[in-house]
XYZ file of C-alpha atoms in Angstrom:
732
model
C -2.587 -1.143 10.156
C -1.651 -4.037 7.711
C 0.486 -6.288 9.686
C 2.634 -8.326 7.103
C 6.309 -7.391 6.962
C 6.268 -5.645 3.503
C 2.882 -4.210 4.168
C 2.384 -0.302 4.381
C 1.630 -0.630 8.019
C 4.161 -2.605 9.195
C 6.277 0.335 10.215
C 9.422 -0.335 12.135
C 11.293 1.765 13.768
C 14.357 3.242 11.921
C 17.993 3.105 13.205
C 20.173 5.897 13.024
C 23.027 6.804 10.501
C 25.716 9.059 10.769
C 25.390 11.959 8.581
C 27.304 11.908 5.217
C 30.381 13.964 4.948
C 30.042 17.042 2.788
C 30.442 16.402 -1.265
C 30.451 12.530 -0.801
C 28.959 10.824 -3.793
C 25.897 8.980 -3.201
C 25.211 7.080 -6.078
C 26.287 3.604 -7.357
C 27.926 3.597 -10.530
C 26.292 5.064 -13.219
C 22.658 5.925 -13.739
C 20.747 2.837 -14.792
C 17.908 2.899 -17.504
C 14.963 0.897 -16.810
C 14.793 -2.682 -18.479
C 13.411 -2.472 -21.976
C 9.916 -3.949 -21.772
C 9.372 -7.406 -23.061
C 6.245 -8.157 -25.112
C 3.615 -10.486 -23.502
C 0.861 -12.209 -24.944
C -1.248 -11.416 -21.580
C -3.090 -8.524 -20.672
C -2.885 -7.323 -17.407
C -5.260 -4.945 -15.281
C -6.447 -4.688 -11.708
C -9.379 -6.332 -10.149
C -11.259 -3.096 -9.460
C -11.527 -2.195 -5.214
C -10.632 1.352 -5.931
C -7.680 2.741 -3.470
C -8.036 1.079 0.008
C -4.829 2.453 1.292
C -3.205 5.483 2.347
C -2.437 8.146 0.029
C 0.523 9.809 1.247
C 0.975 12.730 -1.264
C -0.781 14.576 -4.274
C 0.973 17.380 -6.426
C -0.884 19.311 -9.235
C 1.537 20.264 -11.866
C 1.506 24.524 -11.489
C 2.066 24.994 -15.388
C -0.093 22.380 -17.031
C -3.854 22.221 -16.567
C -5.319 18.773 -15.545
C -1.632 17.300 -14.949
C -1.268 16.063 -11.399
C 0.901 12.867 -9.602
C 0.009 10.819 -6.695
C 1.894 8.904 -4.310
C 1.559 6.181 -1.984
C 3.336 4.422 0.701
C 4.096 0.872 -0.838
C 2.082 0.681 -3.901
C 3.814 2.869 -6.163
C 3.050 6.459 -7.765
C 0.594 7.343 -10.338
C -0.458 10.498 -13.170
C -3.750 11.792 -13.439
C -5.179 11.624 -17.116
C -7.619 14.202 -17.493
C -8.990 13.016 -20.809
C -9.815 9.553 -19.286
C -10.745 10.944 -15.927
C -8.341 8.315 -13.903
C -5.029 7.478 -12.533
C -2.093 5.890 -14.587
C 0.284 3.597 -13.018
C 3.972 4.843 -13.302
C 5.886 2.278 -11.544
C 4.492 -1.535 -12.225
C 7.814 -2.293 -14.051
C 9.523 -2.369 -10.509
C 10.361 -6.154 -10.312
C 10.745 -8.705 -7.683
C 14.487 -7.871 -6.705
C 13.292 -4.148 -6.414
C 10.129 -4.631 -3.992
C 11.697 -1.756 -1.601
C 11.257 0.623 -4.397
C 7.758 0.516 -4.882
C 7.395 2.835 -1.635
C 7.441 6.534 -2.873
C 9.150 8.689 -0.602
C 8.630 11.724 -2.295
C 8.000 13.333 -5.866
C 8.876 16.312 -7.650
C 7.851 18.368 -10.822
C 9.647 20.970 -12.790
C 7.407 24.285 -13.363
C 9.478 24.916 -16.533
C 9.572 21.662 -18.231
C 5.914 20.124 -17.777
C 7.255 16.652 -19.196
C 9.870 16.067 -16.391
C 8.965 14.326 -12.928
C 10.929 12.681 -10.581
C 10.272 10.350 -8.003
C 12.489 9.429 -4.842
C 11.873 5.460 -4.090
C 12.186 3.405 -0.780
C 10.127 1.854 1.440
C 11.876 1.120 4.255
C 15.201 2.669 6.026
C 15.880 -0.962 8.050
C 19.307 -3.136 7.532
C 17.196 -5.650 5.648
C 15.730 -3.298 3.050
C 17.740 -2.143 -0.141
C 18.823 1.215 -0.441
C 16.818 4.008 -2.326
C 16.353 5.108 -5.950
C 15.747 8.348 -7.485
C 13.727 7.960 -10.735
C 13.949 10.952 -13.614
C 11.367 10.915 -16.473
C 11.322 13.584 -19.588
C 8.054 12.332 -20.903
C 5.640 12.559 -17.740
C 6.551 9.270 -16.336
C 5.841 6.924 -19.630
C 9.827 5.977 -19.550
C 12.258 6.201 -16.646
C 16.200 6.671 -16.272
C 17.051 5.323 -12.622
C 20.060 6.340 -10.230
C 20.573 4.053 -7.513
C 21.178 5.608 -3.750
C 23.928 4.562 -1.286
C 21.148 5.500 1.383
C 17.837 4.224 2.380
C 14.669 6.111 2.269
C 11.408 5.202 3.940
C 7.967 5.745 2.517
C 6.210 3.244 4.646
C 7.636 4.659 7.694
C 6.830 6.999 10.522
C 6.564 10.792 8.467
C 5.553 8.886 5.267
C 2.700 11.920 4.902
C 4.992 14.923 5.470
C 6.853 16.284 2.602
C 7.265 16.870 -0.402
C 11.268 15.944 0.427
C 11.920 16.514 -3.119
C 12.341 19.898 -5.041
C 13.647 21.242 -8.441
C 15.334 24.299 -7.464
C 13.729 27.312 -8.368
C 16.703 28.983 -9.726
C 17.958 26.038 -11.929
C 16.307 23.299 -13.156
C 19.085 20.934 -13.349
C 19.616 21.460 -9.683
C 17.666 19.154 -7.664
C 17.653 18.607 -3.739
C 16.277 15.647 -1.861
C 15.920 15.425 1.990
C 16.613 11.963 3.917
C 15.808 10.718 7.218
C 19.556 9.687 8.337
C 21.784 10.778 5.976
C 21.294 14.875 5.825
C 20.601 16.713 2.561
C 21.526 15.339 -0.956
C 21.774 17.385 -3.990
C 22.023 17.203 -7.821
C 23.267 19.332 -10.351
C 22.610 16.864 -13.415
C 18.821 16.601 -13.038
C 19.030 13.742 -10.862
C 21.281 11.555 -12.447
C 23.954 11.730 -9.679
C 24.112 13.016 -5.908
C 25.789 14.303 -3.560
C 25.813 15.046 0.258
C 26.000 18.670 1.078
C 26.358 20.417 4.402
C 23.445 20.971 6.476
C 23.057 22.590 10.198
C 21.463 19.984 11.814
C 22.330 16.364 12.634
C 20.190 13.623 12.032
C 18.818 11.362 15.364
C 17.555 7.949 15.750
C 14.135 9.120 15.350
C 14.539 8.467 11.608
C 12.744 11.873 10.230
C 15.848 13.967 9.286
C 14.367 16.549 6.383
C 10.208 16.177 6.260
C 9.927 18.586 3.462
C 11.623 21.071 1.086
C 9.672 23.854 -0.365
C 10.443 26.688 -2.762
C 9.336 30.463 -1.857
C 10.590 32.898 -4.556
C 14.451 31.888 -5.231
C 14.835 30.393 -1.661
C 14.268 26.812 -0.505
C 13.248 26.249 2.950
C 13.720 22.715 4.437
C 11.539 21.050 7.870
C 13.443 19.198 10.239
C 11.816 16.389 11.874
C 14.455 15.628 14.827
C 14.029 18.883 16.620
C 13.373 18.528 20.260
C 10.972 21.362 20.417
C 13.241 24.126 21.257
C 15.480 23.744 18.891
C 15.384 24.813 15.207
C 13.431 22.951 12.965
C 12.986 24.977 9.815
C 16.055 25.831 7.691
C 16.314 28.322 4.269
C 18.921 29.009 2.134
C 18.846 31.894 -0.742
C 22.069 31.199 -2.583
C 21.494 27.332 -2.630
C 24.878 26.872 -0.526
C 24.548 28.315 2.774
C 21.987 27.085 5.164
C 20.394 28.804 8.188
C 17.909 28.260 10.423
C 14.619 30.681 10.026
C 14.588 33.404 12.684
C 11.567 33.635 14.899
C 9.923 30.350 14.074
C 7.312 28.681 16.475
C 8.464 26.603 18.950
C 6.723 24.309 21.875
C 5.471 20.763 21.582
C 2.475 22.091 18.810
C 5.278 22.950 16.383
C 7.743 19.899 17.042
C 7.626 18.645 13.695
C 7.118 20.606 10.211
C 4.691 18.489 8.491
C 3.886 20.183 5.452
C 4.431 24.016 3.565
C 3.005 25.791 0.787
C 4.073 29.330 -0.751
C 1.363 31.740 -1.343
C 3.540 33.761 -4.258
C 1.361 36.753 -4.413
C 1.529 37.381 -0.866
C 4.722 36.170 -0.095
C 3.532 34.290 2.575
C 4.850 30.290 3.697
C 2.582 28.579 5.306
C 3.577 25.370 7.142
C 1.508 22.714 9.260
C 3.135 21.630 12.535
C 2.354 18.360 14.915
C 4.323 17.016 17.857
C 4.898 13.509 15.709
C 5.209 13.042 12.346
C 2.188 10.985 11.867
C 0.264 9.612 10.089
C -0.280 7.937 14.156
C 0.602 9.392 17.082
C 0.112 12.835 16.622
C -1.938 14.534 19.769
C -1.251 18.172 19.337
C -0.311 20.687 16.550
C -0.689 24.072 15.015
C -0.675 26.299 11.611
C 1.812 29.086 11.360
C 2.808 31.493 8.310
C 5.611 33.476 7.718
C 5.849 36.499 5.388
C 8.808 35.812 3.715
C 9.616 39.618 2.989
C 9.685 41.034 6.970
C 10.815 37.828 8.769
C 7.227 37.989 10.534
C 5.171 34.861 11.958
C 1.960 34.754 12.825
C -0.005 31.859 14.632
C -3.131 31.035 11.939
C -4.178 27.590 13.323
C -7.928 27.129 12.704
C -8.964 25.131 15.991
C -6.332 24.109 19.196
C -6.103 20.916 20.030
C -6.612 19.705 23.206
C -10.422 20.497 23.812
C -13.004 18.128 24.702
C -15.970 17.155 22.696
C -19.587 16.780 23.299
C -19.393 13.478 24.856
C -16.292 14.277 27.081
C -13.667 12.623 24.989
C -10.111 14.647 24.541
C -9.904 16.047 21.074
C -5.920 15.652 20.384
C -4.883 15.922 17.077
C -1.848 17.409 14.728
C -2.299 19.474 11.805
C -1.078 17.509 8.114
C -1.702 18.950 4.854
C -1.754 22.704 3.521
C -2.280 23.914 0.001
C -2.778 27.339 -1.282
C -4.952 28.685 -4.045
C -3.078 30.214 -7.152
C -5.782 31.961 -8.344
C -6.843 33.707 -5.271
C -4.258 35.001 -2.987
C -4.747 34.051 0.592
C -7.000 31.536 0.226
C -5.629 28.143 1.428
C -6.983 24.600 2.798
C -5.217 22.843 5.473
C -6.203 19.448 7.439
C -6.157 18.068 10.694
C -4.653 14.621 11.177
C -4.944 11.515 13.929
C -7.946 13.298 15.236
C -10.304 10.220 16.140
C -12.719 11.906 18.728
C -14.285 14.656 16.982
C -13.197 13.179 13.573
C -10.779 14.604 11.100
C -11.759 17.917 8.852
C -10.144 19.904 6.162
C -10.380 23.856 7.039
C -10.399 26.584 4.232
C -10.030 30.600 4.917
C -10.071 32.967 2.092
C -8.195 35.641 4.479
C -4.799 34.176 4.788
C -5.741 32.122 8.029
C -7.778 35.109 9.803
C -11.008 33.000 9.904
C -11.540 29.646 8.670
C -14.346 27.631 7.460
C -14.394 23.618 8.281
C -15.571 21.799 4.906
C -16.504 18.836 7.187
C -19.308 20.339 8.285
C -21.305 20.708 5.333
C -19.919 17.848 3.277
C -22.152 15.494 1.259
C -20.516 12.198 -0.027
C -21.160 9.702 -2.482
C -19.022 6.690 -2.110
C -21.010 4.526 -4.709
C -18.298 3.893 -7.359
C -16.266 2.510 -3.917
C -19.069 1.257 -1.472
C -16.250 -0.270 0.729
C -16.036 3.305 2.188
C -19.129 2.453 4.219
C -17.352 0.252 6.515
C -20.158 -2.399 6.753
C -23.043 -0.334 6.286
C -22.395 2.733 8.243
C -21.837 6.304 7.051
C -18.716 7.262 5.410
C -16.749 9.428 7.674
C -15.029 12.417 6.335
C -11.469 10.801 6.756
C -8.280 9.845 8.747
C -4.737 10.341 8.063
C -5.453 13.328 6.145
C -1.652 14.429 5.314
C -2.005 14.597 1.587
C -4.102 17.850 0.514
C -4.054 19.888 -2.770
C -5.692 22.468 -4.586
C -5.916 22.407 -8.150
C -4.076 25.584 -9.769
C -6.728 26.325 -12.602
C -9.795 25.676 -10.433
C -10.198 26.929 -6.673
C -13.317 24.855 -6.114
C -11.324 21.539 -7.083
C -10.119 20.308 -3.704
C -8.547 17.068 -3.051
C -7.499 15.087 0.191
C -5.654 11.396 0.747
C -6.878 9.183 3.647
C -5.941 6.137 5.177
C -8.019 4.432 2.365
C -9.304 6.985 -0.688
C -8.668 10.419 -2.059
C -11.479 12.638 -2.183
C -12.448 15.445 -4.278
C -14.902 18.085 -4.403
C -15.400 20.710 -7.521
C -17.998 22.786 -5.158
C -16.455 22.497 -1.761
C -19.628 20.482 -0.604
C -20.197 17.236 -2.613
C -17.210 14.858 -2.385
C -16.494 11.473 -3.801
C -13.639 9.293 -4.286
C -11.141 10.404 -7.257
C -9.208 7.222 -7.376
C -10.072 5.538 -10.043
C -7.105 3.558 -11.655
C -5.397 3.686 -8.204
C -5.596 0.132 -6.282
C -3.337 0.091 -3.319
C -4.636 -2.991 -1.113
C -1.785 -5.395 0.346
C -3.545 -8.923 -0.732
C -3.102 -11.735 1.254
C -5.469 -14.311 0.059
C -7.424 -15.125 -3.337
C -9.795 -17.860 -4.438
C -11.598 -18.468 -7.606
C -14.715 -20.284 -7.044
C -15.860 -22.874 -9.820
C -19.206 -22.064 -9.539
C -21.571 -18.893 -8.667
C -21.663 -15.434 -9.393
C -18.155 -14.474 -8.413
C -15.006 -15.349 -10.127
C -12.942 -13.890 -7.379
C -13.186 -13.758 -3.458
C -9.894 -11.878 -1.976
C -9.046 -11.047 1.501
C -6.302 -7.997 2.340
C -4.815 -5.988 5.036
C -7.434 -3.590 6.189
C -9.864 -4.108 4.112
C -11.015 -7.674 5.155
C -12.770 -9.635 2.671
C -14.424 -8.836 -0.438
C -16.778 -10.647 -3.244
C -15.828 -9.878 -6.473
C -19.274 -9.996 -8.549
C -17.327 -8.135 -11.120
C -13.783 -7.336 -11.918
C -14.090 -3.904 -13.714
C -16.294 -2.472 -10.645
C -15.700 -2.076 -6.781
C -17.332 -4.813 -5.313
C -21.231 -3.588 -4.296
C -21.431 -5.279 -1.361
C -17.974 -3.698 0.045
C -15.936 -5.319 2.768
C -17.682 -8.430 4.134
C -19.424 -7.464 7.168
C -21.052 -9.580 10.024
C -18.192 -9.099 11.300
C -16.541 -6.673 9.798
C -12.637 -6.968 9.481
C -9.108 -5.102 9.216
C -7.021 -7.430 8.060
C -8.001 -10.578 6.720
C -5.965 -13.711 8.063
C -7.740 -16.838 6.278
C -10.016 -17.463 3.546
C -10.974 -20.960 2.319
C -13.804 -22.526 0.353
C -15.225 -26.163 0.524
C -14.123 -27.693 -2.733
C -16.988 -30.221 -2.939
C -19.645 -27.803 -1.825
C -18.164 -24.227 -3.092
C -21.240 -22.469 -1.804
C -19.410 -22.831 1.588
C -16.810 -20.386 2.519
C -15.212 -19.521 5.814
C -12.857 -16.332 6.789
C -11.056 -15.148 9.618
C -9.291 -11.764 10.591
C -8.866 -8.977 12.935
C -12.321 -7.656 14.200
C -13.969 -5.799 16.802
C -16.892 -7.904 16.710
C -15.596 -11.478 16.276
C -12.712 -12.835 14.384
C -14.357 -15.285 11.998
C -17.488 -16.364 9.992
C -18.907 -18.788 7.628
C -20.886 -18.182 4.497
C -23.418 -20.390 2.540
C -23.932 -18.217 -0.407
C -20.371 -18.240 -1.748
C -19.605 -15.192 0.332
C -22.008 -12.796 -0.505
C -23.503 -12.958 3.139
C -21.763 -13.849 6.237
C -22.694 -15.382 9.750
C -20.510 -14.944 12.464
C -18.945 -17.634 14.553
C -21.135 -17.958 17.751
C -18.053 -18.923 19.890
C -14.098 -18.830 19.144
C -11.299 -19.728 21.150
C -9.964 -16.720 23.480
C -6.787 -16.912 21.380
C -8.407 -15.961 18.688
C -8.620 -12.569 19.831
C -5.105 -12.048 19.950
C -3.924 -14.080 17.507
C -6.475 -15.042 14.665
C -4.528 -17.073 11.727
C -5.361 -19.449 9.045
C -8.567 -20.922 8.802
C -9.651 -23.905 6.221
C -13.043 -25.948 5.931
C -12.444 -29.213 4.526
C -14.131 -30.521 1.088
C -17.476 -30.927 2.333
C -17.727 -28.085 4.415
C -18.337 -30.051 7.877
C -15.208 -29.294 9.408
C -13.354 -25.995 10.302
C -9.767 -26.030 11.202
C -8.209 -22.753 12.568
C -4.527 -21.946 13.447
C -3.327 -19.242 15.897
C 0.000 -18.577 15.182
C 3.571 -20.067 16.246
C 3.257 -21.366 19.710
C -0.617 -22.002 19.725
C -2.477 -25.112 19.223
C -4.831 -25.528 16.434
C -8.698 -25.823 17.114
C -11.742 -27.630 15.472
C -15.151 -27.004 14.965
C -17.939 -29.018 13.343
C -20.936 -27.075 13.723
C -19.773 -23.654 11.882
C -18.177 -22.485 14.949
C -20.715 -22.688 17.654
C -17.953 -24.918 19.660
C -14.572 -25.325 19.053
C -11.909 -28.410 20.775
C -8.148 -28.148 20.816
C -6.116 -30.651 18.203
C -2.920 -31.513 20.277
C -1.250 -33.454 17.295
C -1.770 -30.269 14.798
C 1.589 -28.685 14.508
C 1.304 -25.399 16.120
C 1.260 -22.398 13.692
C 0.840 -24.396 10.697
C -1.374 -23.528 7.969
C -4.210 -26.182 7.463
C -4.783 -27.105 3.862
C -7.765 -29.574 3.296
C -7.689 -32.404 0.477
C -10.452 -30.828 -2.417
C -11.883 -34.388 -2.386
C -11.711 -36.496 0.667
C -13.627 -34.820 3.448
C -11.630 -37.100 5.737
C -8.214 -35.587 4.597
C -6.063 -32.253 5.897
C -2.677 -31.693 5.585
C -0.192 -29.165 7.165
C 3.470 -28.702 7.281
C 5.286 -27.898 10.095
C 8.410 -25.422 9.093
C 10.390 -26.048 12.400
C 10.805 -29.565 11.801
C 10.088 -29.338 7.712
C 7.554 -32.206 8.114
C 4.549 -32.535 6.153
C 1.784 -33.752 8.601
C -1.790 -35.344 7.621
C -4.947 -36.292 9.031
C -7.342 -39.004 7.562
C -10.024 -38.535 10.160
C -11.284 -34.949 9.762
C -8.701 -33.352 11.639
C -9.100 -34.947 14.683
C -5.483 -36.276 14.790
C -2.581 -35.510 12.537
C 0.534 -37.648 12.117
C 3.991 -36.932 10.401
C 4.656 -38.255 6.647
C 7.842 -36.461 4.670
C 10.164 -35.142 6.659
C 13.436 -33.096 6.234
C 11.604 -30.540 3.581
C 13.638 -27.147 4.015
C 13.791 -27.746 8.123
C 13.616 -24.142 9.987
C 12.557 -21.964 7.124
C 9.584 -19.903 8.040
C 8.460 -19.216 4.493
C 6.686 -21.591 2.160
C 3.137 -22.222 0.548
C 1.649 -26.102 0.631
C -1.171 -26.551 -2.336
C -3.348 -28.901 -3.341
C -4.513 -29.826 -7.038
C -8.319 -29.182 -7.433
C -10.109 -32.464 -8.086
C -7.048 -34.776 -7.354
C -6.600 -36.377 -3.866
C -3.428 -36.595 -2.115
C -1.777 -34.201 -4.845
C 0.223 -31.967 -2.950
C 2.609 -29.053 -3.937
C 5.085 -27.547 -1.696
C 6.772 -23.823 -2.656
C 9.837 -23.705 -0.586
C 11.209 -20.282 -1.789
C 14.810 -20.431 -3.527
C 14.968 -24.125 -2.348
C 12.653 -24.828 -5.384
C 9.165 -26.671 -5.861
C 8.447 -30.001 -4.656
C 5.353 -32.270 -5.166
C 3.626 -35.196 -3.721
C 0.910 -37.563 -5.166
C 0.197 -39.882 -1.982
C -0.915 -37.449 0.432
C 2.650 -36.095 1.479
C 4.169 -39.538 2.195
C 7.022 -38.829 -0.001
C 7.585 -35.698 -1.974
C 10.102 -35.443 -5.292
C 11.612 -32.025 -6.634
C 10.092 -30.390 -9.751
C 13.414 -30.223 -11.769
C 11.695 -27.268 -13.919
C 11.803 -24.917 -11.405
C 14.820 -23.021 -9.518
C 12.548 -21.151 -7.019
C 8.883 -20.869 -6.172
C 7.004 -18.448 -4.069
C 3.273 -19.239 -4.179
C 1.357 -21.816 -6.785
C -2.132 -21.823 -7.843
C -4.442 -23.663 -10.290
C -7.072 -22.868 -13.024
C -8.880 -24.456 -15.793
C -6.974 -27.076 -17.960
C -5.850 -26.286 -21.529
C -7.983 -28.026 -24.105
C -7.353 -31.527 -24.343
C -4.891 -31.222 -20.851
C -5.849 -34.239 -18.465
C -4.240 -31.574 -15.505
C -5.345 -28.305 -14.303
C -3.331 -25.619 -15.169
C -0.378 -24.391 -13.145
C 0.665 -21.093 -11.893
C 3.723 -19.854 -10.377
C 5.251 -16.928 -8.923
C 8.953 -18.073 -8.822
C 11.823 -18.757 -11.368
C 12.789 -21.418 -13.556
C 16.283 -19.805 -14.119
C 17.286 -16.361 -12.968
C 14.445 -14.016 -13.375
C 11.326 -13.849 -11.073
C 8.110 -13.864 -12.717
C 4.790 -15.225 -13.411
C 4.564 -18.535 -14.871
C 1.866 -21.183 -16.102
C 2.427 -24.462 -16.883
C -0.258 -26.663 -19.411
C 1.916 -30.018 -18.564
C 2.154 -30.862 -14.727
C 5.106 -28.303 -14.396
C 7.168 -30.327 -17.058
C 7.700 -26.806 -19.053
C 7.029 -23.217 -18.240
C 6.060 -20.151 -19.868
C 6.261 -16.847 -18.532
C 3.146 -14.774 -18.775
C 3.681 -11.122 -17.634
C 6.552 -8.784 -18.746
C 8.891 -6.229 -17.564
C 6.147 -3.790 -17.828
C 4.420 -5.778 -15.436
C 6.072 -6.985 -12.174
C 4.798 -5.085 -9.254
C 7.287 -5.666 -6.958
C 6.745 -8.546 -4.262
C 3.895 -10.618 -5.575
C 4.430 -13.606 -2.952
C 1.772 -14.137 -1.280
C -0.978 -16.015 -3.196
C -1.617 -16.744 -7.031
C -4.706 -18.136 -8.369
C -6.027 -19.388 -11.496
C -9.573 -19.208 -12.725
C -11.205 -22.630 -12.715
C -13.962 -21.650 -15.565
C -11.702 -20.017 -17.691
C -8.366 -21.266 -19.201
C -5.210 -18.914 -19.078
C -7.078 -16.065 -16.644
C -4.829 -15.577 -13.084
C -5.253 -13.970 -10.136
C -2.183 -12.375 -8.351
C -1.966 -11.050 -5.124
C 0.272 -8.160 -4.660
C 1.622 -5.907 -1.841
C 0.332 -2.464 -2.571
C -0.804 -3.062 -6.110
C -4.205 -4.930 -5.255
C -5.173 -7.970 -7.239
C -3.596 -8.246 -10.615
C -5.484 -10.334 -13.281
C -3.978 -11.397 -16.352
C -5.829 -13.006 -19.473
C -4.066 -14.040 -22.955
C -4.578 -11.954 -25.700
């Protein structure tokens, strides 16, 4: 759903890798300790939205009441703090160069040692992504030891809701197992400090699933295999930790092609397995639930509802099965979830008799989403959910069930009343930030999947939820008129229009009366000039830009606008607008309110497609061009000439905020580097000198999309992250 290269929904097909030879070391050098946290004079926290992303796994600790862990596909891992009733982020220390490690492929706890927790990290298995890593902690994730792997993991690829793929051996707490997508089965005998490939009966294929789950059943370990063709074995087991065999009598056919998740009911000695015809979370149209009596090897089909029927309106009721969890206090009681059920809506089924009969918890569910109003999706009633592959049942409370969706984590304490149990989790992939100089809201944000939000408070999810009229999935543009800050425009992917304007600072919106045809298939960045009288809309490489002077009622093509460029208005002069053409490395400018554009400075990093052009608030013609590792460039003559900023080695995104007391120029905020460390910096002297304002505990992976200072509060800065929402910092 999120479309950017680094976002959770941009799932790319994996490439096959040969299975590693048995006993081949799979760690790079010695295990690495996490960097010692640096001290910072900034206090960092999330601007609260509440979830907003796919929860791919939830794990209650079987031996400690109130202890649980949660994983996401691109936003790291969390630990539940029962005393504070919130989730605590555990991986914010992951830095810029390790952005690929913010996706959590799997997690594991040790039932015999409650303080131990393990994470398998790696967002993509593509050639351009880094290798995976395993983190291990002896203090519930307060501190970590890290071991780098020589194989890739895929927490944001198909099958990311399967699992868990990481397991502490039930015979020996020092032994861990890790299932990979392309490189078979790995084993550690030193609590995750080093890893070796071990022999496994199945060979990886190009599907990129490999081992989908690992689960302990008594003293045996079972492994799901996601590369089966539906006729060959897809479930294996070992009783001695050395030899693996296909489980006899296992189900076959389309409805049991991919084992998605499994749970073991210890008192009854029954293993429950959910299946689908695809790994999900997308693409499933068939599935089943089966249980195995491990003592006698007998299988039984306990599927609650067979996919393939029709709904009341005649739609095909196709879906797979996803999550499964057993009740540790009540033998034979379990819950399973459907997944990818769009026609009749996904549900969680509950059985108290070992799967002989089932009750759909959706049928009597009452929802309260007042804490995260965006779940109303533009005023509609909240649905039970979608992409339900993470389901967990509290081992100390039989009526406490949680399940993850593509946007939140729902929980119940009575099997009827449900509410988001998401406090502390922020997973938005943020693309645009605006901090208005006046008005109620200090922040407007644009994100993947959840469009635009109006943050009237930073400590609570926006009361208006997602901007509606129309509702967007992913926001592609957000712009405020500098001299008329009550006027805002936005663009994005929507089913009922792709652009809208607001004259009350973003509280309410009016859709454009018309839009260019290309907006339906390639909505891109949009901008309004300083007084809100002109709109400029760009539509991606190869498409001409368009202009409107009547709030989007009519549009005209601007032939001289560089195709695919981002329009950047001058903050003072309504007649001026700028755009940077990455193909030629040329700065273009308009002095007639966007009717025509002419070339100015040339030869600026020609051919590089990633950049950011920013303008200084209150300064006409003051341009700043961030060219990644090629540095930061500045112009004070409207782009006629640029000079390189000597104090900056690399610059990825730039923003401005209120000037320091006595300073004549706005504070400048940057994600970049002055020497070797990519971090967050502030300058109060026009980029002559910089001060790093984040620390090693607060890095959030890739943060190159947007940064904005607050024009009303010196020192406050907002950072767009790719999976950890909006972070904002203030001087202590």
